[in-house]
CSV table of C-alpha atoms in Angstrom, one decimal:
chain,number,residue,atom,x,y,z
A,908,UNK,CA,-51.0,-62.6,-34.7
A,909,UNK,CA,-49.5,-63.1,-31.3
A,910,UNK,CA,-45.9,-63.5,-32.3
A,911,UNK,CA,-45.9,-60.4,-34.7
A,912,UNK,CA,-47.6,-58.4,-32.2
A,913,UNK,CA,-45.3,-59.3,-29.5
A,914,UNK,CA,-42.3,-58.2,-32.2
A,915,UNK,CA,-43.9,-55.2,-32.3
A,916,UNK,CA,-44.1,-54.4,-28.7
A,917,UNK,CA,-40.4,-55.6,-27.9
A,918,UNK,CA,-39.2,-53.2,-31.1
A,919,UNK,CA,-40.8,-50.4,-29.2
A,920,UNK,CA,-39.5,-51.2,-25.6
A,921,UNK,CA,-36.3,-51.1,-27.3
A,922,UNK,CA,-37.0,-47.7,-28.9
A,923,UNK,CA,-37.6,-46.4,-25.3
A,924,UNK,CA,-34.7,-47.8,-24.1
A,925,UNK,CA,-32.6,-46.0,-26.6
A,926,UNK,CA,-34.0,-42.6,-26.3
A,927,UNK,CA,-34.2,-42.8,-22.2
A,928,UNK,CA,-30.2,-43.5,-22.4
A,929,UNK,CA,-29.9,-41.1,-24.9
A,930,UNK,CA,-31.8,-38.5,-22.7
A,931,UNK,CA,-29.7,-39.5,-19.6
A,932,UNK,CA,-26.5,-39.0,-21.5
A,933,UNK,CA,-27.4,-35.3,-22.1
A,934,UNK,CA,-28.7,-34.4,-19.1
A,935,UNK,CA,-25.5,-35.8,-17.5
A,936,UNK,CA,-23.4,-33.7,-20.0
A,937,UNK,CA,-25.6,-30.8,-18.9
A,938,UNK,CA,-24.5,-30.8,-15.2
A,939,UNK,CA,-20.6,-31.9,-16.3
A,940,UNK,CA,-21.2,-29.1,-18.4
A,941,UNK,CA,-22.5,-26.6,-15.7
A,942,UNK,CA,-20.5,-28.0,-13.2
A,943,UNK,CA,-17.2,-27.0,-14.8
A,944,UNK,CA,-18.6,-23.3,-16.1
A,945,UNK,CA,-19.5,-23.2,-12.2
A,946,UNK,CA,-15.9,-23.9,-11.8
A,947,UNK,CA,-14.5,-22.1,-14.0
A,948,UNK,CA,-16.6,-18.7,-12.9
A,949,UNK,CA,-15.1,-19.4,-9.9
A,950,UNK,CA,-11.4,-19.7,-10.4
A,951,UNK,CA,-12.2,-16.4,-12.6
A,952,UNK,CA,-13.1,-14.3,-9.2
A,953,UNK,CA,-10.6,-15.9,-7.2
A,954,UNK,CA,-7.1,-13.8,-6.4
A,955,UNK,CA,-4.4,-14.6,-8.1
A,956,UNK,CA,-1.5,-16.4,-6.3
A,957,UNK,CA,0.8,-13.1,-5.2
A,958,UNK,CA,4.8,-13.8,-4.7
A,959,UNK,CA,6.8,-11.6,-1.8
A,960,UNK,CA,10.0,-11.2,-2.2
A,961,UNK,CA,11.6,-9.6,1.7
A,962,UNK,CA,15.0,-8.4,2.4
A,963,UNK,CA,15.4,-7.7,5.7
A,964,UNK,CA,18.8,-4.7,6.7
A,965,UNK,CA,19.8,-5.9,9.8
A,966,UNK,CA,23.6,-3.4,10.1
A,967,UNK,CA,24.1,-1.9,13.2
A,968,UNK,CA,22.2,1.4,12.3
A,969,UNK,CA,19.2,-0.9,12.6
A,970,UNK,CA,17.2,-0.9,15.8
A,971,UNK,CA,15.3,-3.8,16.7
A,972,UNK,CA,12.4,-1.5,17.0
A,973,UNK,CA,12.8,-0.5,13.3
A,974,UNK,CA,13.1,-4.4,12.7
A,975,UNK,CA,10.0,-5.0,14.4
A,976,UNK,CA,8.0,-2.1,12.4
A,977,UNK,CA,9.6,-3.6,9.5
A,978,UNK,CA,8.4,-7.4,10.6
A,979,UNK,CA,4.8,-5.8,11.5
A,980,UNK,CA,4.7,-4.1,7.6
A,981,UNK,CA,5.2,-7.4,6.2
A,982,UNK,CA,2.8,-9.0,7.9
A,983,UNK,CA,0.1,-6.4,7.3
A,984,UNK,CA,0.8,-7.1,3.7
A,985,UNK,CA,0.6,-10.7,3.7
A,986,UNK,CA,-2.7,-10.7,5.0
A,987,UNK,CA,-3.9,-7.8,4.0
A,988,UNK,CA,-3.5,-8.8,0.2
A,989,UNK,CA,-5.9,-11.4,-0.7
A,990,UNK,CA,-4.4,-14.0,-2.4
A,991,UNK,CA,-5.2,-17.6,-3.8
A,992,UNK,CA,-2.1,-18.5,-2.7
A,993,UNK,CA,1.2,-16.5,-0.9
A,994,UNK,CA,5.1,-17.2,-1.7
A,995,UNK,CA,7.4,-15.3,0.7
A,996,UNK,CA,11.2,-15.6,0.4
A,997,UNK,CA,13.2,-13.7,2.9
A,998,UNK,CA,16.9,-12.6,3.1
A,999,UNK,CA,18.5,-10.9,5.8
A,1000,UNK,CA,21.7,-8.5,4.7
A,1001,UNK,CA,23.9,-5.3,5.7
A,1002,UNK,CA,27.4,-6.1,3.7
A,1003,UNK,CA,26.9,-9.5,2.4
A,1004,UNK,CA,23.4,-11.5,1.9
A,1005,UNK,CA,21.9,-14.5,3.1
A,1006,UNK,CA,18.7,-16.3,2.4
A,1007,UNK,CA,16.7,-17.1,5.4
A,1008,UNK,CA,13.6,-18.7,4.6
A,1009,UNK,CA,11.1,-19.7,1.2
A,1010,UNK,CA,7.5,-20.6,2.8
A,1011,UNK,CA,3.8,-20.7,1.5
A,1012,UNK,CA,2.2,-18.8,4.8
A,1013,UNK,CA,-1.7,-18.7,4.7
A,1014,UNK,CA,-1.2,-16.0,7.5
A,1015,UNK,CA,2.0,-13.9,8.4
A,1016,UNK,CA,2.0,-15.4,12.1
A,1017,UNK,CA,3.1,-18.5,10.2
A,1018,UNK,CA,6.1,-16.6,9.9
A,1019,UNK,CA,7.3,-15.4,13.4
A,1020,UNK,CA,9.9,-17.9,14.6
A,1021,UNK,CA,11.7,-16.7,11.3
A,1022,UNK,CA,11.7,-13.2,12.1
A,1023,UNK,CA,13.0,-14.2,15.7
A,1024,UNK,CA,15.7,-16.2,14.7
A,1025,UNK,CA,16.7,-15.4,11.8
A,1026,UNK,CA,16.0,-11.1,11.4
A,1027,UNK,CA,15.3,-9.8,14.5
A,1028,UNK,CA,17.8,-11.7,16.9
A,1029,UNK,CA,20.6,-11.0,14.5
A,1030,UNK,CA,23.1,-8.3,14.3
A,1031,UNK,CA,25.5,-7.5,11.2
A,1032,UNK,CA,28.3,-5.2,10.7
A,1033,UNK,CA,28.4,-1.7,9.5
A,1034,UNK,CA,28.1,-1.0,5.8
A,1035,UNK,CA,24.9,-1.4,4.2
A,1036,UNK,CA,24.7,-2.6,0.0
A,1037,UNK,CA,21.4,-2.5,-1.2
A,1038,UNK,CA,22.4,-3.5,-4.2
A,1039,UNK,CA,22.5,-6.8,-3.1
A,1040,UNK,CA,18.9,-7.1,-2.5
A,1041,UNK,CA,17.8,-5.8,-5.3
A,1042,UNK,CA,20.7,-8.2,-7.0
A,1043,UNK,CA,18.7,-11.1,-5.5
A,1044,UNK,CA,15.3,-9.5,-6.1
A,1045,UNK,CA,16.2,-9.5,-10.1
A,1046,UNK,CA,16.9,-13.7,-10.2
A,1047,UNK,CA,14.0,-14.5,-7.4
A,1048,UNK,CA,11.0,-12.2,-10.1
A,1049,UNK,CA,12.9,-14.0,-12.8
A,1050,UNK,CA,12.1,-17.5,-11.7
A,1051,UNK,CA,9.9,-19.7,-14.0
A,1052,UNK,CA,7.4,-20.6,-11.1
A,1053,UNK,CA,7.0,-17.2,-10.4
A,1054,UNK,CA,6.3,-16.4,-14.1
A,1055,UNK,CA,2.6,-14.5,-14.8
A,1056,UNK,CA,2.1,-13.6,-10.9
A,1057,UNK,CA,2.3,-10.7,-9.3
A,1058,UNK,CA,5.3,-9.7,-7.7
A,1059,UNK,CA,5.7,-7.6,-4.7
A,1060,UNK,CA,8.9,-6.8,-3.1
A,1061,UNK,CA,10.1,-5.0,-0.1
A,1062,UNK,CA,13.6,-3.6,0.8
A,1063,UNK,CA,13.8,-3.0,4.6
A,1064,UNK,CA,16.0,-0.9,5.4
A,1065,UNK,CA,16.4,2.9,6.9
A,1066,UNK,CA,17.8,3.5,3.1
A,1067,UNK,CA,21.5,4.1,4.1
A,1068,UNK,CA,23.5,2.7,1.3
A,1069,UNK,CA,27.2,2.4,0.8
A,1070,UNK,CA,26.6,1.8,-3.5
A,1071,UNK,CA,24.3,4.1,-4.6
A,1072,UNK,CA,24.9,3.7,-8.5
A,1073,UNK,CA,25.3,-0.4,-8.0
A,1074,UNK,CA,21.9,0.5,-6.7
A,1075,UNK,CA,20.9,2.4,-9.2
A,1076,UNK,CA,21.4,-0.1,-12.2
A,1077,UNK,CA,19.9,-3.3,-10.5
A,1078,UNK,CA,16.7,-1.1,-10.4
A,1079,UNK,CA,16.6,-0.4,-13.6
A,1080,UNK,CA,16.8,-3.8,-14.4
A,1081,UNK,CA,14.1,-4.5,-12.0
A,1082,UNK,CA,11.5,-1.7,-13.6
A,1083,UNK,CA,11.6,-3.4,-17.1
A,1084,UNK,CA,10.3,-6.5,-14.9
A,1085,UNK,CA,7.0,-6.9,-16.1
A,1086,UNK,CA,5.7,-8.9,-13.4
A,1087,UNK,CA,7.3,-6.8,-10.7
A,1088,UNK,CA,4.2,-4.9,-9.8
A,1089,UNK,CA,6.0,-3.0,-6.2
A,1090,UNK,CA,8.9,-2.8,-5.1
A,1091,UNK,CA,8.4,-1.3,-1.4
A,1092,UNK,CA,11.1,0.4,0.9
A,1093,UNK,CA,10.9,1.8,4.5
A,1094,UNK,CA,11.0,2.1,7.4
A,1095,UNK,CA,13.4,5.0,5.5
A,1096,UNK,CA,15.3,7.9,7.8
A,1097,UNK,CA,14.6,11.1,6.5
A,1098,UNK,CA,18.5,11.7,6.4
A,1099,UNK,CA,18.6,9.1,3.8
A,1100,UNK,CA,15.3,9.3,2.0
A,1101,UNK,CA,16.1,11.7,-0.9
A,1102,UNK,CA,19.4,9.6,-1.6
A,1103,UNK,CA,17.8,6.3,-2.1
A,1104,UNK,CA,14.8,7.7,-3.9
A,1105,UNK,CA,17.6,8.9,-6.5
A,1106,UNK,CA,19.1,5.7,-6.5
A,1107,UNK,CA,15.5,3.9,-6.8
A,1108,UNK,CA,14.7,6.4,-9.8
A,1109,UNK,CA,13.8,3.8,-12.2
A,1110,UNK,CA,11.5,2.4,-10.1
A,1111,UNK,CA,10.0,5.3,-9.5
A,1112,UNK,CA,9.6,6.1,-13.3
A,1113,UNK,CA,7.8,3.0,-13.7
A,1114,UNK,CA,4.8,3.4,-11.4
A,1115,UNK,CA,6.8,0.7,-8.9
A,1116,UNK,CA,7.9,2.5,-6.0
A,1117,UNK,CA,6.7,2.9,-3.0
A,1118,UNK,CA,8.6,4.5,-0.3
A,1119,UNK,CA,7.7,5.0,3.9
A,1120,UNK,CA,9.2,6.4,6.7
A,1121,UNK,CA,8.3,5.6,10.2
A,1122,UNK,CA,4.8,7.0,10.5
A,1123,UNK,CA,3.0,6.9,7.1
A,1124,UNK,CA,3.3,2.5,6.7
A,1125,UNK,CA,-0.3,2.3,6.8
A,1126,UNK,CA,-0.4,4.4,3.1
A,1127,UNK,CA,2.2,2.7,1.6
A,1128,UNK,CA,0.2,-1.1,2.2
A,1129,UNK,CA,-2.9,0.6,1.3
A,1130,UNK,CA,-1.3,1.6,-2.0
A,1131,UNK,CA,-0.1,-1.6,-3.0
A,1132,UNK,CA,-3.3,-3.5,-2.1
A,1133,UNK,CA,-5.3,-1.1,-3.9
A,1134,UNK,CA,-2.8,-1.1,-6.9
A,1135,UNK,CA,-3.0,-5.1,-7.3
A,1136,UNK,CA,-6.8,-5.1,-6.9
A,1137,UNK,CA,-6.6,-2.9,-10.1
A,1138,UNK,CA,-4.4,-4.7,-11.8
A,1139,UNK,CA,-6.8,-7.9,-11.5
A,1140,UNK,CA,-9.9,-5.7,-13.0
């Protein structure tokens, strides 16, 4: 009696066993589970990662304050744009082009001893192309890491331009860019606004341009913040 009783009390012990690991198992795949839905929710309401692209027009006709507005635009947009994470790539130009920087800034004073050395400090000759901005523009949105983020990109300039229709067919190239959301230009001269706005057409067509003079910065990066967020929702 005492050996088959025993048998019966081990077989149920064993039973217990069982069903407790069986029970632990999924409750653990419970809070995997809930864990990575937690995750997931939360990578859904983050920003996306945003890509700048910044040409700089440092000819003569460019003051260094105009520079500086231009430097204090871009960095109103950098942080003013929440993002999950930035990419800014700068180029400085007037009659040739030259790349002065790629970074991942979390803020835009990350950014400062490039402007000093690189934009604001230099000088280039007369003659302004901006079609070779927008030339530079069209490989940097095309990039494979860039592909599926929003791209922003800003012309600095005062809009004179010695190749308007150059201009003019780089930006229609850039409007069938679907992940081109803004392409931004200012600190614009009124002598020269209507000209490049003609030359920026396509842009313009396509919901992507946004044009400021020397007053009115503070709408144009209220446009384009509000613009992403609705592209997001």
């Amino acid at each position: 009696m005492s050996r088959y009783g025993s048998g019966s009390r081990h077989s149920g012990d064993s039973e217990g066993n069982v069903w407790t690991l069986v029970a632990g198992a999924i409750a653990f795949l419970v809070i995997i589970g809930g864990i990575g839905w937690a995750v997931w929710s939360w990578m859904q309401n983050q920003p996306p990662a945003v890509v700048f692209g910044a040409a700089y027009d440092v000819s003569k006709t460019m003051k260094e304050v105009e520079k500086r507005r231009a430097v204090g635009v871009m960095g109103q947009l950098i942080d003013q744009i929440p993002a999950r994470q930035r990419r800014v790539k700068t180029y400085r130009y007037a009659e040739v082009i030259r790349e002065v920087s790629d970074n991942t800034p979390r803020k835009s004073h990350e950014l400062n001893a490039v402007y000093e050395k690189m934009i604001l400090e230099y000088i280039g000759n007369w003659g302004t192309h901006q079609s070779l901005p927008l030339k530079q523009f069209t490989t940097f949105a095309g990039e494979a890491t860039n592909k599926g983020k929003p791209i922003v990109l800003c012309l600095f300039t005062d809009g004179e331009d010695h190749s308007p229709q150059e201009t003019r067919k780089v930006a229609e190239q850039l409007a069938q860019m679907s992940d081109v959301k803004y392409v931004v230009v200012g600190p614009l001269k009124e002598q020269f606004r209507l000209r490049i706005q003609q030359s920026l057409q396509p842009l313009k067509d396509a919901g992507k341009l946004v044009l400021f003079g020397e007053n009115d910065a503070g709408r144009a990066i209220e446009e384009v913040r509000t613009g992403l967020k609705n592209h997001r929702s």
